[in-house]
Amino acid sequence: MSKIKVGVVGTGFIGPAHIEALRRLPNVEVAALCEVSQELAESKAAQLGIERAYTFEELLKQDDIQSIHICTPNFLHYSQSKAALEAGKHVICEKPLAKDLAEAEELVELAAKTGLVNAVHFNLRYYPLARQMRVMREKGDLGEVYSIIGSYLQDWLFYNTDYNWRLEPDKSGDSRAIADIGSHLMDIIEYITGLKTVAVMADFNTIHKTRKKPLKPVETYSGKMLQPEDYADVPINTEDHANVLLRFDNGNRGVITVSQVSAGRKNQMKLEIAGSKKTFAWNSEAPNEMWVGNRDGYNQTLTDDPSLVYAEARSVISFPGGHNEGFPDTSKQMFREVYEAVAAGKQPENPTYPTFADGYRELLICEKILESNRKQSWVEV
């Protein structure tokens, strides 16, 4: 088998997650790693068992590298994705696709012009029961969507001593909680329900107006605590917590809450979608079962057993019922679909995976949510 050779850019939290998932695909080889300096690239490549190490410019010169994964901080996504496309590489980019709509629109147009495979890592779509809920809705099991309640809660920024580049607008953009985890929530809501968000009403809160920035490196999610003299006070102007009212194109309503300061919630996305026939409820911290609510009969619990779900959802399940699949599997399942397109050499007409156009869509919603919070009023999307 001739393997597709891939280069991964960035080695923070998500870069190694991409690498681990890619290594589970039989037709893919993670051949090269990229970092900000040659020295760091070589060090990280040695740690991760990758043979070749480059700076970004050198990586793009490697003719045998067909596909690039952009796993760097947000402010680099646009320039690196653009350069990779112009170098003739297929691109899988972390979200958000860019820092603003103009950049994202340019990337969508460039990707379409090149015909190269383009994807944005909205991997949470690939929990098997997320696919099952979408298929059930498509087959009419849910009925008309009456209301949606969603939340995405974390606690990794709970203390004022918790710090990360995502707290700095010049690196992450003007929104934090909404742009970071809220984008996953908005994407999966539209993906499952098939509805479009047409108006938003947002209210943000910054719990820690000042945070203590470490004067030495601390890795994301490490939980390490430094001494008082190891910090500098930094003012914070992005949101720790947000509530957003939603209006959809079928005339009905929804609400989401996003927080990065909810103690004990490590990475919990919850959905409750109420339809005219049933209600679906699902929690990403218990991803292998969903609740199905009925008015005139027993409520049900459905597990991600391939023998119980619709055939259209089985393609994202790798193991028999009772063999739990979780967060690492979502990236594997997404990349499997993406690399079917890479093997074919071009973006399919109707991709099953999230594309740069989906990345643009979520940036649009995020910018409207930001505008709504500033105006403290409803804003149309």
mmCIF file with all atom_site columns, C-alpha atoms in Angstrom, residues 17-202:
data_model
loop_
_atom_site.group_PDB
_atom_site.id
_atom_site.type_symbol
_atom_site.label_atom_id
_atom_site.label_alt_id
_atom_site.label_comp_id
_atom_site.label_asym_id
_atom_site.label_entity_id
_atom_site.label_seq_id
_atom_site.pdbx_PDB_ins_code
_atom_site.Cartn_x
_atom_site.Cartn_y
_atom_site.Cartn_z
_atom_site.occupancy
_atom_site.B_iso_or_equiv
_atom_site.pdbx_formal_charge
_atom_site.auth_seq_id
_atom_site.auth_comp_id
_atom_site.auth_asym_id
_atom_site.auth_atom_id
_atom_site.pdbx_PDB_model_num
ATOM 1   C CA . ALA A 1 17  ? -3.970  14.201 19.364 1.00 0.00 ? 17  ALA A CA 1
ATOM 2   C CA . HIS A 1 18  ? -3.985  14.558 15.567 1.00 0.00 ? 18  HIS A CA 1
ATOM 3   C CA . ILE A 1 19  ? -0.839  12.438 15.321 1.00 0.00 ? 19  ILE A CA 1
ATOM 4   C CA . GLU A 1 20  ? -2.279  9.648  17.465 1.00 0.00 ? 20  GLU A CA 1
ATOM 5   C CA . ALA A 1 21  ? -5.478  9.556  15.408 1.00 0.00 ? 21  ALA A CA 1
ATOM 6   C CA . LEU A 1 22  ? -3.639  9.637  12.076 1.00 0.00 ? 22  LEU A CA 1
ATOM 7   C CA . ARG A 1 23  ? -1.476  6.703  13.129 1.00 0.00 ? 23  ARG A CA 1
ATOM 8   C CA . ARG A 1 24  ? -4.617  4.596  13.433 1.00 0.00 ? 24  ARG A CA 1
ATOM 9   C CA . LEU A 1 25  ? -5.340  4.935  9.704  1.00 0.00 ? 25  LEU A CA 1
ATOM 10  C CA . PRO A 1 26  ? -3.744  2.221  7.551  1.00 0.00 ? 26  PRO A CA 1
ATOM 11  C CA . ASN A 1 27  ? -3.205  4.439  4.494  1.00 0.00 ? 27  ASN A CA 1
ATOM 12  C CA . VAL A 1 28  ? -1.562  7.394  6.297  1.00 0.00 ? 28  VAL A CA 1
ATOM 13  C CA . GLU A 1 29  ? 1.998   8.015  7.522  1.00 0.00 ? 29  GLU A CA 1
ATOM 14  C CA . VAL A 1 30  ? 2.855   10.942 9.813  1.00 0.00 ? 30  VAL A CA 1
ATOM 15  C CA . ALA A 1 31  ? 6.146   11.621 8.064  1.00 0.00 ? 31  ALA A CA 1
ATOM 16  C CA . ALA A 1 32  ? 7.091   15.071 9.338  1.00 0.00 ? 32  ALA A CA 1
ATOM 17  C CA . LEU A 1 33  ? 6.637   17.451 12.253 1.00 0.00 ? 33  LEU A CA 1
ATOM 18  C CA . CYS A 1 34  ? 6.909   21.241 12.267 1.00 0.00 ? 34  CYS A CA 1
ATOM 19  C CA . GLU A 1 35  ? 7.605   23.704 15.073 1.00 0.00 ? 35  GLU A CA 1
ATOM 20  C CA . VAL A 1 36  ? 8.654   27.344 15.443 1.00 0.00 ? 36  VAL A CA 1
ATOM 21  C CA . SER A 1 37  ? 12.362  26.468 15.401 1.00 0.00 ? 37  SER A CA 1
ATOM 22  C CA . GLN A 1 38  ? 14.376  23.613 13.971 1.00 0.00 ? 38  GLN A CA 1
ATOM 23  C CA . GLU A 1 39  ? 15.689  22.764 17.434 1.00 0.00 ? 39  GLU A CA 1
ATOM 24  C CA . LEU A 1 40  ? 12.208  22.487 18.965 1.00 0.00 ? 40  LEU A CA 1
ATOM 25  C CA . ALA A 1 41  ? 10.932  20.559 15.947 1.00 0.00 ? 41  ALA A CA 1
ATOM 26  C CA . GLU A 1 42  ? 13.720  18.000 16.298 1.00 0.00 ? 42  GLU A CA 1
ATOM 27  C CA . SER A 1 43  ? 13.138  17.657 20.033 1.00 0.00 ? 43  SER A CA 1
ATOM 28  C CA . LYS A 1 44  ? 9.370   17.132 19.650 1.00 0.00 ? 44  LYS A CA 1
ATOM 29  C CA . ALA A 1 45  ? 9.836   14.792 16.672 1.00 0.00 ? 45  ALA A CA 1
ATOM 30  C CA . ALA A 1 46  ? 12.154  12.625 18.756 1.00 0.00 ? 46  ALA A CA 1
ATOM 31  C CA . GLN A 1 47  ? 9.608   12.512 21.593 1.00 0.00 ? 47  GLN A CA 1
ATOM 32  C CA . LEU A 1 48  ? 6.782   11.558 19.234 1.00 0.00 ? 48  LEU A CA 1
ATOM 33  C CA . GLY A 1 49  ? 8.746   9.085  17.132 1.00 0.00 ? 49  GLY A CA 1
ATOM 34  C CA . ILE A 1 50  ? 8.579   11.092 13.891 1.00 0.00 ? 50  ILE A CA 1
ATOM 35  C CA . GLU A 1 51  ? 11.528  10.818 11.550 1.00 0.00 ? 51  GLU A CA 1
ATOM 36  C CA . ARG A 1 52  ? 11.618  14.265 9.946  1.00 0.00 ? 52  ARG A CA 1
ATOM 37  C CA . ALA A 1 53  ? 11.499  17.718 11.564 1.00 0.00 ? 53  ALA A CA 1
ATOM 38  C CA . TYR A 1 54  ? 11.191  21.131 9.899  1.00 0.00 ? 54  TYR A CA 1
ATOM 39  C CA . THR A 1 55  ? 10.278  24.758 10.282 1.00 0.00 ? 55  THR A CA 1
ATOM 40  C CA . PHE A 1 56  ? 7.063   25.658 8.447  1.00 0.00 ? 56  PHE A CA 1
ATOM 41  C CA . GLU A 1 57  ? 8.713   27.094 5.342  1.00 0.00 ? 57  GLU A CA 1
ATOM 42  C CA . GLU A 1 58  ? 10.904  24.013 4.939  1.00 0.00 ? 58  GLU A CA 1
ATOM 43  C CA . LEU A 1 59  ? 7.977   21.653 5.479  1.00 0.00 ? 59  LEU A CA 1
ATOM 44  C CA . LEU A 1 60  ? 6.104   23.184 2.545  1.00 0.00 ? 60  LEU A CA 1
ATOM 45  C CA . LYS A 1 61  ? 9.107   22.517 0.282  1.00 0.00 ? 61  LYS A CA 1
ATOM 46  C CA . GLN A 1 62  ? 8.863   18.746 0.832  1.00 0.00 ? 62  GLN A CA 1
ATOM 47  C CA . ASP A 1 63  ? 7.349   17.393 -2.379 1.00 0.00 ? 63  ASP A CA 1
ATOM 48  C CA . ASP A 1 64  ? 6.350   14.047 -0.884 1.00 0.00 ? 64  ASP A CA 1
ATOM 49  C CA . ILE A 1 65  ? 4.219   15.626 1.856  1.00 0.00 ? 65  ILE A CA 1
ATOM 50  C CA . GLN A 1 66  ? 0.705   15.623 0.432  1.00 0.00 ? 66  GLN A CA 1
ATOM 51  C CA . SER A 1 67  ? -1.313  16.864 3.407  1.00 0.00 ? 67  SER A CA 1
ATOM 52  C CA . ILE A 1 68  ? -0.746  19.392 6.205  1.00 0.00 ? 68  ILE A CA 1
ATOM 53  C CA . HIS A 1 69  ? -2.456  19.509 9.613  1.00 0.00 ? 69  HIS A CA 1
ATOM 54  C CA . ILE A 1 70  ? -2.522  23.017 11.137 1.00 0.00 ? 70  ILE A CA 1
ATOM 55  C CA . CYS A 1 71  ? -2.485  22.596 14.938 1.00 0.00 ? 71  CYS A CA 1
ATOM 56  C CA . THR A 1 72  ? -1.028  25.968 15.937 1.00 0.00 ? 72  THR A CA 1
ATOM 57  C CA . PRO A 1 73  ? -2.522  28.901 17.911 1.00 0.00 ? 73  PRO A CA 1
ATOM 58  C CA . ASN A 1 74  ? -5.484  30.616 16.266 1.00 0.00 ? 74  ASN A CA 1
ATOM 59  C CA . PHE A 1 75  ? -3.639  33.628 14.852 1.00 0.00 ? 75  PHE A CA 1
ATOM 60  C CA . LEU A 1 76  ? -1.513  31.376 12.618 1.00 0.00 ? 76  LEU A CA 1
ATOM 61  C CA . HIS A 1 77  ? -4.361  29.362 11.074 1.00 0.00 ? 77  HIS A CA 1
ATOM 62  C CA . TYR A 1 78  ? -5.071  31.745 8.187  1.00 0.00 ? 78  TYR A CA 1
ATOM 63  C CA . SER A 1 79  ? -1.509  32.374 7.040  1.00 0.00 ? 79  SER A CA 1
ATOM 64  C CA . GLN A 1 80  ? -0.422  28.746 7.381  1.00 0.00 ? 80  GLN A CA 1
ATOM 65  C CA . SER A 1 81  ? -3.529  27.316 5.701  1.00 0.00 ? 81  SER A CA 1
ATOM 66  C CA . LYS A 1 82  ? -3.149  29.788 2.833  1.00 0.00 ? 82  LYS A CA 1
ATOM 67  C CA . ALA A 1 83  ? 0.541   28.979 2.382  1.00 0.00 ? 83  ALA A CA 1
ATOM 68  C CA . ALA A 1 84  ? -0.134  25.225 2.468  1.00 0.00 ? 84  ALA A CA 1
ATOM 69  C CA . LEU A 1 85  ? -2.884  25.474 -0.163 1.00 0.00 ? 85  LEU A CA 1
ATOM 70  C CA . GLU A 1 86  ? -0.669  27.634 -2.367 1.00 0.00 ? 86  GLU A CA 1
ATOM 71  C CA . ALA A 1 87  ? 2.042   24.986 -2.020 1.00 0.00 ? 87  ALA A CA 1
ATOM 72  C CA . GLY A 1 88  ? -0.402  22.390 -3.366 1.00 0.00 ? 88  GLY A CA 1
ATOM 73  C CA . LYS A 1 89  ? -1.023  20.619 -0.063 1.00 0.00 ? 89  LYS A CA 1
ATOM 74  C CA . HIS A 1 90  ? -4.346  19.331 1.220  1.00 0.00 ? 90  HIS A CA 1
ATOM 75  C CA . VAL A 1 91  ? -5.167  21.120 4.514  1.00 0.00 ? 91  VAL A CA 1
ATOM 76  C CA . ILE A 1 92  ? -6.829  20.008 7.737  1.00 0.00 ? 92  ILE A CA 1
ATOM 77  C CA . CYS A 1 93  ? -7.025  23.040 10.041 1.00 0.00 ? 93  CYS A CA 1
ATOM 78  C CA . GLU A 1 94  ? -7.915  23.338 13.689 1.00 0.00 ? 94  GLU A CA 1
ATOM 79  C CA . LYS A 1 95  ? -10.809 25.625 14.523 1.00 0.00 ? 95  LYS A CA 1
ATOM 80  C CA . PRO A 1 96  ? -11.308 28.502 14.278 1.00 0.00 ? 96  PRO A CA 1
ATOM 81  C CA . LEU A 1 97  ? -10.379 28.606 10.603 1.00 0.00 ? 97  LEU A CA 1
ATOM 82  C CA . ALA A 1 98  ? -9.180  32.211 10.901 1.00 0.00 ? 98  ALA A CA 1
ATOM 83  C CA . LYS A 1 99  ? -9.367  35.249 13.166 1.00 0.00 ? 99  LYS A CA 1
ATOM 84  C CA . ASP A 1 100 ? -12.026 37.082 11.146 1.00 0.00 ? 100 ASP A CA 1
ATOM 85  C CA . LEU A 1 101 ? -14.556 36.582 8.369  1.00 0.00 ? 101 LEU A CA 1
ATOM 86  C CA . ALA A 1 102 ? -12.463 38.240 5.658  1.00 0.00 ? 102 ALA A CA 1
ATOM 87  C CA . GLU A 1 103 ? -9.601  35.805 6.225  1.00 0.00 ? 103 GLU A CA 1
ATOM 88  C CA . ALA A 1 104 ? -11.970 32.838 6.348  1.00 0.00 ? 104 ALA A CA 1
ATOM 89  C CA . GLU A 1 105 ? -13.750 33.901 3.156  1.00 0.00 ? 105 GLU A CA 1
ATOM 90  C CA . GLU A 1 106 ? -10.402 34.158 1.358  1.00 0.00 ? 106 GLU A CA 1
ATOM 91  C CA . LEU A 1 107 ? -9.478  30.644 2.485  1.00 0.00 ? 107 LEU A CA 1
ATOM 92  C CA . VAL A 1 108 ? -12.814 29.211 1.339  1.00 0.00 ? 108 VAL A CA 1
ATOM 93  C CA . GLU A 1 109 ? -12.343 30.813 -2.083 1.00 0.00 ? 109 GLU A CA 1
ATOM 94  C CA . LEU A 1 110 ? -8.714  29.703 -2.385 1.00 0.00 ? 110 LEU A CA 1
ATOM 95  C CA . ALA A 1 111 ? -9.563  26.136 -1.396 1.00 0.00 ? 111 ALA A CA 1
ATOM 96  C CA . ALA A 1 112 ? -12.362 26.023 -3.987 1.00 0.00 ? 112 ALA A CA 1
ATOM 97  C CA . LYS A 1 113 ? -10.045 27.404 -6.658 1.00 0.00 ? 113 LYS A CA 1
ATOM 98  C CA . THR A 1 114 ? -7.354  24.804 -5.969 1.00 0.00 ? 114 THR A CA 1
ATOM 99  C CA . GLY A 1 115 ? -9.773  21.888 -5.628 1.00 0.00 ? 115 GLY A CA 1
ATOM 100 C CA . LEU A 1 116 ? -7.628  20.561 -2.794 1.00 0.00 ? 116 LEU A CA 1
ATOM 101 C CA . VAL A 1 117 ? -9.117  18.740 0.168  1.00 0.00 ? 117 VAL A CA 1
ATOM 102 C CA . ASN A 1 118 ? -9.939  21.188 2.969  1.00 0.00 ? 118 ASN A CA 1
ATOM 103 C CA . ALA A 1 119 ? -11.341 20.371 6.397  1.00 0.00 ? 119 ALA A CA 1
ATOM 104 C CA . VAL A 1 120 ? -11.830 22.015 9.790  1.00 0.00 ? 120 VAL A CA 1
ATOM 105 C CA . HIS A 1 121 ? -11.445 19.847 12.882 1.00 0.00 ? 121 HIS A CA 1
ATOM 106 C CA . PHE A 1 122 ? -15.013 19.891 14.207 1.00 0.00 ? 122 PHE A CA 1
ATOM 107 C CA . ASN A 1 123 ? -14.362 16.348 15.408 1.00 0.00 ? 123 ASN A CA 1
ATOM 108 C CA . LEU A 1 124 ? -17.179 16.248 17.982 1.00 0.00 ? 124 LEU A CA 1
ATOM 109 C CA . ARG A 1 125 ? -19.592 15.569 15.106 1.00 0.00 ? 125 ARG A CA 1
ATOM 110 C CA . TYR A 1 126 ? -17.960 12.151 14.967 1.00 0.00 ? 126 TYR A CA 1
ATOM 111 C CA . TYR A 1 127 ? -19.220 10.721 18.217 1.00 0.00 ? 127 TYR A CA 1
ATOM 112 C CA . PRO A 1 128 ? -21.326 7.827  16.880 1.00 0.00 ? 128 PRO A CA 1
ATOM 113 C CA . LEU A 1 129 ? -24.474 8.979  18.642 1.00 0.00 ? 129 LEU A CA 1
ATOM 114 C CA . ALA A 1 130 ? -24.138 12.483 17.197 1.00 0.00 ? 130 ALA A CA 1
ATOM 115 C CA . ARG A 1 131 ? -24.264 10.857 13.751 1.00 0.00 ? 131 ARG A CA 1
ATOM 116 C CA . GLN A 1 132 ? -27.163 8.669  14.933 1.00 0.00 ? 132 GLN A CA 1
ATOM 117 C CA . MET A 1 133 ? -29.153 11.707 16.132 1.00 0.00 ? 133 MET A CA 1
ATOM 118 C CA . ARG A 1 134 ? -28.629 13.393 12.760 1.00 0.00 ? 134 ARG A CA 1
ATOM 119 C CA . VAL A 1 135 ? -29.782 10.291 10.877 1.00 0.00 ? 135 VAL A CA 1
ATOM 120 C CA . MET A 1 136 ? -32.797 9.864  13.175 1.00 0.00 ? 136 MET A CA 1
ATOM 121 C CA . ARG A 1 137 ? -33.761 13.475 12.498 1.00 0.00 ? 137 ARG A CA 1
ATOM 122 C CA . GLU A 1 138 ? -33.318 12.976 8.731  1.00 0.00 ? 138 GLU A CA 1
ATOM 123 C CA . LYS A 1 139 ? -35.575 9.901  8.837  1.00 0.00 ? 139 LYS A CA 1
ATOM 124 C CA . GLY A 1 140 ? -38.302 11.802 10.706 1.00 0.00 ? 140 GLY A CA 1
ATOM 125 C CA . ASP A 1 141 ? -37.927 10.111 14.110 1.00 0.00 ? 141 ASP A CA 1
ATOM 126 C CA . LEU A 1 142 ? -37.486 13.430 15.940 1.00 0.00 ? 142 LEU A CA 1
ATOM 127 C CA . GLY A 1 143 ? -40.167 15.391 14.123 1.00 0.00 ? 143 GLY A CA 1
ATOM 128 C CA . GLU A 1 144 ? -40.090 19.171 13.888 1.00 0.00 ? 144 GLU A CA 1
ATOM 129 C CA . VAL A 1 145 ? -37.495 20.664 16.236 1.00 0.00 ? 145 VAL A CA 1
ATOM 130 C CA . TYR A 1 146 ? -39.298 22.605 18.964 1.00 0.00 ? 146 TYR A CA 1
ATOM 131 C CA . SER A 1 147 ? -36.379 23.701 21.131 1.00 0.00 ? 147 SER A CA 1
ATOM 132 C CA . ILE A 1 148 ? -32.676 23.155 21.777 1.00 0.00 ? 148 ILE A CA 1
ATOM 133 C CA . ILE A 1 149 ? -30.820 23.408 25.086 1.00 0.00 ? 149 ILE A CA 1
ATOM 134 C CA . GLY A 1 150 ? -27.042 23.115 24.877 1.00 0.00 ? 150 GLY A CA 1
ATOM 135 C CA . SER A 1 151 ? -24.067 23.628 27.152 1.00 0.00 ? 151 SER A CA 1
ATOM 136 C CA . TYR A 1 152 ? -20.318 23.194 27.002 1.00 0.00 ? 152 TYR A CA 1
ATOM 137 C CA . LEU A 1 153 ? -18.656 23.373 30.404 1.00 0.00 ? 153 LEU A CA 1
ATOM 138 C CA . GLN A 1 154 ? -15.001 23.133 31.443 1.00 0.00 ? 154 GLN A CA 1
ATOM 139 C CA . ASP A 1 155 ? -12.987 24.062 34.542 1.00 0.00 ? 155 ASP A CA 1
ATOM 140 C CA . TRP A 1 156 ? -9.425  24.386 33.214 1.00 0.00 ? 156 TRP A CA 1
ATOM 141 C CA . LEU A 1 157 ? -9.542  28.201 33.662 1.00 0.00 ? 157 LEU A CA 1
ATOM 142 C CA . PHE A 1 158 ? -11.298 28.019 37.049 1.00 0.00 ? 158 PHE A CA 1
ATOM 143 C CA . TYR A 1 159 ? -8.506  29.689 39.072 1.00 0.00 ? 159 TYR A CA 1
ATOM 144 C CA . ASN A 1 160 ? -7.113  33.142 38.415 1.00 0.00 ? 160 ASN A CA 1
ATOM 145 C CA . THR A 1 161 ? -3.707  31.436 38.212 1.00 0.00 ? 161 THR A CA 1
ATOM 146 C CA . ASP A 1 162 ? -4.869  29.323 35.259 1.00 0.00 ? 162 ASP A CA 1
ATOM 147 C CA . TYR A 1 163 ? -3.338  30.780 32.113 1.00 0.00 ? 163 TYR A CA 1
ATOM 148 C CA . ASN A 1 164 ? -2.962  29.960 28.427 1.00 0.00 ? 164 ASN A CA 1
ATOM 149 C CA . TRP A 1 165 ? -2.382  31.758 25.109 1.00 0.00 ? 165 TRP A CA 1
ATOM 150 C CA . ARG A 1 166 ? -6.136  31.519 24.488 1.00 0.00 ? 166 ARG A CA 1
ATOM 151 C CA . LEU A 1 167 ? -6.549  34.319 27.045 1.00 0.00 ? 167 LEU A CA 1
ATOM 152 C CA . GLU A 1 168 ? -4.643  36.751 24.777 1.00 0.00 ? 168 GLU A CA 1
ATOM 153 C CA . PRO A 1 169 ? -6.789  38.314 22.006 1.00 0.00 ? 169 PRO A CA 1
ATOM 154 C CA . ASP A 1 170 ? -3.807  38.922 19.707 1.00 0.00 ? 170 ASP A CA 1
ATOM 155 C CA . LYS A 1 171 ? -3.299  35.140 19.583 1.00 0.00 ? 171 LYS A CA 1
ATOM 156 C CA . SER A 1 172 ? -6.844  33.778 19.936 1.00 0.00 ? 172 SER A CA 1
ATOM 157 C CA . GLY A 1 173 ? -9.176  36.589 18.794 1.00 0.00 ? 173 GLY A CA 1
ATOM 158 C CA . ASP A 1 174 ? -11.744 38.738 20.594 1.00 0.00 ? 174 ASP A CA 1
ATOM 159 C CA . SER A 1 175 ? -13.811 35.798 21.867 1.00 0.00 ? 175 SER A CA 1
ATOM 160 C CA . ARG A 1 176 ? -12.540 32.927 23.988 1.00 0.00 ? 176 ARG A CA 1
ATOM 161 C CA . ALA A 1 177 ? -15.134 30.553 25.480 1.00 0.00 ? 177 ALA A CA 1
ATOM 162 C CA . ILE A 1 178 ? -17.573 31.015 22.589 1.00 0.00 ? 178 ILE A CA 1
ATOM 163 C CA . ALA A 1 179 ? -14.890 30.847 19.880 1.00 0.00 ? 179 ALA A CA 1
ATOM 164 C CA . ASP A 1 180 ? -13.077 27.913 21.482 1.00 0.00 ? 180 ASP A CA 1
ATOM 165 C CA . ILE A 1 181 ? -15.721 25.477 22.742 1.00 0.00 ? 181 ILE A CA 1
ATOM 166 C CA . GLY A 1 182 ? -18.890 27.342 21.779 1.00 0.00 ? 182 GLY A CA 1
ATOM 167 C CA . SER A 1 183 ? -17.965 26.893 18.117 1.00 0.00 ? 183 SER A CA 1
ATOM 168 C CA . HIS A 1 184 ? -18.104 23.098 18.569 1.00 0.00 ? 184 HIS A CA 1
ATOM 169 C CA . LEU A 1 185 ? -21.523 23.441 20.197 1.00 0.00 ? 185 LEU A CA 1
ATOM 170 C CA . MET A 1 186 ? -22.979 25.681 17.493 1.00 0.00 ? 186 MET A CA 1
ATOM 171 C CA . ASP A 1 187 ? -21.556 23.439 14.775 1.00 0.00 ? 187 ASP A CA 1
ATOM 172 C CA . ILE A 1 188 ? -22.977 20.215 16.200 1.00 0.00 ? 188 ILE A CA 1
ATOM 173 C CA . ILE A 1 189 ? -26.405 21.797 16.814 1.00 0.00 ? 189 ILE A CA 1
ATOM 174 C CA . GLU A 1 190 ? -26.748 22.780 13.159 1.00 0.00 ? 190 GLU A CA 1
ATOM 175 C CA . TYR A 1 191 ? -25.208 19.473 12.034 1.00 0.00 ? 191 TYR A CA 1
ATOM 176 C CA . ILE A 1 192 ? -27.681 17.322 13.986 1.00 0.00 ? 192 ILE A CA 1
ATOM 177 C CA . THR A 1 193 ? -30.836 19.388 13.516 1.00 0.00 ? 193 THR A CA 1
ATOM 178 C CA . GLY A 1 194 ? -30.307 20.677 9.977  1.00 0.00 ? 194 GLY A CA 1
ATOM 179 C CA . LEU A 1 195 ? -31.494 24.097 11.201 1.00 0.00 ? 195 LEU A CA 1
ATOM 180 C CA . LYS A 1 196 ? -29.733 27.393 10.609 1.00 0.00 ? 196 LYS A CA 1
ATOM 181 C CA . THR A 1 197 ? -29.260 29.948 13.387 1.00 0.00 ? 197 THR A CA 1
ATOM 182 C CA . VAL A 1 198 ? -30.807 33.203 12.149 1.00 0.00 ? 198 VAL A CA 1
ATOM 183 C CA . ALA A 1 199 ? -30.526 35.484 15.217 1.00 0.00 ? 199 ALA A CA 1
ATOM 184 C CA . VAL A 1 200 ? -28.634 35.569 18.530 1.00 0.00 ? 200 VAL A CA 1
ATOM 185 C CA . MET A 1 201 ? -28.875 37.393 21.858 1.00 0.00 ? 201 MET A CA 1
ATOM 186 C CA . ALA A 1 202 ? -25.708 37.071 23.950 1.00 0.00 ? 202 ALA A CA 1
#
